Amino acid sequence: RVVVTFSFHLVPAGLLFDTALREMAATVVPSGVGNTELQATLLKDLQVTGYIGTASFLLNLLGRCKDLGYVFGKDIVLKRAVLTGEKVPDSMRESFERDYGIETGQVYGTADLGLFAYECGEHKGMHVCEEVFLEIVEPKSGIPVAPGEVGEIVVTYFDKTLPMVRYGTGDLSFLETG
């Protein structure tokens, strides 16, 4: 049972995760955003084991569970969290794993392309899917920057339905070659 805390309207995130989870035969709880007290109750009553959303909302939700007196490991049995939409600070990840026993992983994508980068169990950065050509470029000129230099993420993806050539995400990152 996985709670999806992204919106299911106006943006495709909720539906994209819903489709993927159903392919994996997971039970999807489409909770959307906000309503932390209701969502904390859903976690408890439905014995939800998975979470998809932002790290900051998960932190808020876990705090609300504590405020309501729910006991982790008994009332709340959350085991895994797929985090996206924002960078997860190492200290926050460590808290999720140490304080709550929640295994975490990050994914990256855009509304136009879907998910195309993911983190493995080593948590040392993202791996880009093979179908995607990713560049890190100087935002104004579009010229690629050297590994380790910060620039805009630009993606080329030759999808049959909606090919994207040098799609600028507007997000900043850097490339590691290790």
Short mmCIF file of C-alpha atoms in Angstrom, two decimals:
data_model
loop_
_atom_site.label_atom_id
_atom_site.label_comp_id
_atom_site.label_asym_id
_atom_site.label_seq_id
_atom_site.Cartn_x
_atom_site.Cartn_y
_atom_site.Cartn_z
CA ARG A 1 0.00 0.00 0.00
CA VAL A 2 1.55 3.22 -1.22
CA VAL A 3 0.34 6.74 -0.54
CA VAL A 4 0.91 9.13 -3.46
CA THR A 5 1.00 12.69 -2.13
CA PHE A 6 1.28 14.42 -5.49
CA SER A 7 -1.69 16.07 -7.13
CA PHE A 8 -3.83 14.04 -9.51
CA HIS A 9 -5.09 17.10 -11.38
CA LEU A 10 -3.45 19.93 -13.33
CA VAL A 11 -0.06 18.16 -13.18
CA PRO A 12 0.74 14.58 -14.27
CA ALA A 13 2.86 13.54 -11.25
CA GLY A 14 0.13 11.71 -9.34
CA LEU A 15 -1.06 9.84 -12.42
CA LEU A 16 2.48 8.93 -13.52
CA PHE A 17 3.24 7.34 -10.16
CA ASP A 18 -0.21 5.73 -10.00
CA THR A 19 0.36 4.01 -13.36
CA ALA A 20 3.81 2.74 -12.38
CA LEU A 21 2.63 1.45 -9.00
CA ARG A 22 -0.32 -0.39 -10.53
CA GLU A 23 2.09 -2.06 -12.99
CA MET A 24 3.94 -3.34 -9.91
CA ALA A 25 0.63 -4.62 -8.43
CA ALA A 26 0.78 -2.15 -5.54
CA THR A 27 -2.34 -0.78 -3.90
CA VAL A 28 -2.36 2.97 -4.53
CA VAL A 29 -3.75 5.44 -2.01
CA PRO A 30 -4.18 8.67 -4.05
CA SER A 31 -4.06 11.19 -1.22
CA GLY A 32 -2.81 14.28 -3.06
CA VAL A 33 -1.36 17.26 -1.22
CA GLY A 34 -2.11 18.78 2.18
CA ASN A 35 -4.52 17.61 4.89
CA THR A 36 -1.76 16.22 7.10
CA GLU A 37 -4.08 15.03 9.87
CA LEU A 38 -6.21 13.06 7.41
CA GLN A 39 -3.09 11.68 5.72
CA ALA A 40 -1.60 10.63 9.08
CA THR A 41 -4.85 8.79 9.81
CA LEU A 42 -4.67 7.11 6.38
CA LEU A 43 -1.12 5.93 7.14
CA LYS A 44 -2.34 4.37 10.38
CA ASP A 45 -5.73 2.98 9.36
CA LEU A 46 -4.61 1.56 6.00
CA GLN A 47 -1.23 0.36 7.33
CA VAL A 48 0.53 2.12 4.44
CA THR A 49 4.05 0.80 3.80
CA GLY A 50 5.15 3.14 0.98
CA TYR A 51 5.24 6.90 0.41
CA ILE A 52 5.75 8.93 -2.76
CA GLY A 53 6.15 12.70 -2.53
CA THR A 54 8.49 15.41 -1.37
CA ALA A 55 10.85 14.95 1.56
CA SER A 56 9.60 18.12 3.25
CA PHE A 57 5.99 16.89 3.19
CA LEU A 58 7.06 13.50 4.55
CA LEU A 59 8.86 15.24 7.40
CA ASN A 60 5.73 17.29 8.11
CA LEU A 61 3.54 14.18 7.92
CA LEU A 62 5.76 12.22 10.32
CA GLY A 63 5.64 15.13 12.76
CA ARG A 64 1.84 15.13 12.55
CA CYS A 65 1.80 11.39 13.28
CA LYS A 66 3.84 12.03 16.42
CA ASP A 67 1.51 14.87 17.44
CA LEU A 68 -1.44 12.49 17.13
CA GLY A 69 0.33 9.98 19.40
CA TYR A 70 0.89 7.34 16.74
CA VAL A 71 3.68 4.90 17.52
CA PHE A 72 6.17 4.17 14.71
CA GLY A 73 6.56 0.47 14.05
CA LYS A 74 3.13 -0.22 15.56
CA ASP A 75 0.57 2.34 14.38
CA ILE A 76 2.70 3.61 11.51
CA VAL A 77 4.43 0.88 9.46
CA LEU A 78 5.91 3.02 6.68
CA LYS A 79 8.96 1.18 5.29
CA ARG A 80 9.94 2.93 2.03
CA ALA A 81 9.77 6.41 0.55
CA VAL A 82 10.38 7.53 -3.02
CA LEU A 83 11.25 11.22 -2.84
CA THR A 84 11.23 13.77 -5.64
CA GLY A 85 10.40 17.38 -6.39
CA GLU A 86 13.20 18.78 -4.23
CA LYS A 87 16.74 17.95 -3.14
CA VAL A 88 16.84 15.80 -0.03
CA PRO A 89 19.49 16.99 2.44
CA ASP A 90 21.65 14.18 3.83
CA SER A 91 20.59 15.10 7.38
CA MET A 92 16.90 14.67 6.48
CA ARG A 93 17.53 11.31 4.79
CA GLU A 94 19.52 10.14 7.82
CA SER A 95 16.64 11.14 10.09
CA PHE A 96 14.10 9.21 7.99
CA GLU A 97 16.28 6.12 8.05
CA ARG A 98 17.62 6.33 11.62
CA ASP A 99 14.64 7.77 13.50
CA TYR A 100 11.81 6.11 11.59
CA GLY A 101 13.38 3.11 9.83
CA ILE A 102 12.21 4.35 6.42
CA GLU A 103 14.34 3.32 3.45
CA THR A 104 14.56 6.26 1.04
CA GLY A 105 15.41 6.80 -2.60
CA GLN A 106 15.24 9.81 -4.91
CA VAL A 107 14.02 10.06 -8.49
CA TYR A 108 14.11 12.97 -10.94
CA GLY A 109 11.97 13.93 -13.89
CA THR A 110 9.74 16.61 -15.37
CA ALA A 111 6.05 16.86 -16.21
CA ASP A 112 6.90 16.73 -19.92
CA LEU A 113 9.32 13.78 -19.84
CA GLY A 114 8.27 11.77 -16.81
CA LEU A 115 10.95 10.21 -14.62
CA PHE A 116 14.34 9.70 -16.22
CA ALA A 117 16.90 9.60 -13.40
CA TYR A 118 17.01 7.61 -10.20
CA GLU A 119 19.19 6.92 -7.23
CA CYS A 120 20.54 3.46 -6.44
CA GLY A 121 21.02 2.07 -2.95
CA GLU A 122 24.42 3.72 -2.60
CA HIS A 123 22.83 7.22 -2.50
CA LYS A 124 25.79 8.77 -4.34
CA GLY A 125 23.84 10.65 -7.02
CA MET A 126 21.39 9.95 -9.81
CA HIS A 127 21.70 7.47 -12.65
CA VAL A 128 20.21 8.64 -15.95
CA CYS A 129 18.02 6.19 -17.87
CA GLU A 130 19.68 4.81 -21.02
CA GLU A 131 17.01 6.21 -23.37
CA VAL A 132 17.83 9.77 -22.31
CA PHE A 133 20.71 11.95 -23.43
CA LEU A 134 21.41 14.46 -20.65
CA GLU A 135 23.63 17.53 -20.80
CA ILE A 136 24.60 20.09 -18.17
CA VAL A 137 24.91 23.45 -19.92
CA GLU A 138 25.55 27.11 -19.21
CA PRO A 139 21.96 28.41 -18.93
CA LYS A 140 22.27 31.48 -21.15
CA SER A 141 24.43 30.07 -23.96
CA GLY A 142 23.44 26.40 -23.92
CA ILE A 143 27.12 25.42 -24.13
CA PRO A 144 27.98 22.28 -22.12
CA VAL A 145 29.95 22.87 -18.91
CA ALA A 146 32.78 20.68 -17.60
CA PRO A 147 32.02 17.83 -15.16
CA GLY A 148 31.61 19.22 -11.66
CA GLU A 149 30.47 22.66 -12.86
CA VAL A 150 26.90 23.73 -12.12
CA GLY A 151 24.60 24.32 -15.08
CA GLU A 152 21.09 23.72 -16.38
CA ILE A 153 19.85 20.19 -17.02
CA VAL A 154 19.04 19.79 -20.73
CA VAL A 155 17.51 16.55 -21.96
CA THR A 156 17.05 14.89 -25.34
CA TYR A 157 14.59 12.01 -25.47
CA PHE A 158 13.46 10.41 -28.73
CA ASP A 159 10.04 9.20 -27.65
CA LYS A 160 7.84 8.07 -30.58
CA THR A 161 4.87 10.12 -29.41
CA LEU A 162 6.55 13.25 -28.11
CA PRO A 163 10.25 13.53 -28.93
CA MET A 164 12.12 16.23 -27.03
CA VAL A 165 15.36 17.68 -28.38
CA ARG A 166 17.51 19.71 -25.98
CA TYR A 167 14.63 20.33 -23.59
CA GLY A 168 15.77 22.81 -20.93
CA THR A 169 14.36 21.82 -17.55
CA GLY A 170 15.25 25.06 -15.77
CA ASP A 171 16.82 22.99 -12.97
CA LEU A 172 20.47 23.36 -11.99
CA SER A 173 22.79 20.45 -11.27
CA PHE A 174 26.26 19.13 -12.07
CA LEU A 175 27.61 15.99 -13.68
CA GLU A 176 29.80 13.47 -11.89
CA THR A 177 31.64 11.01 -14.06
CA GLY A 178 32.40 8.40 -11.35
#
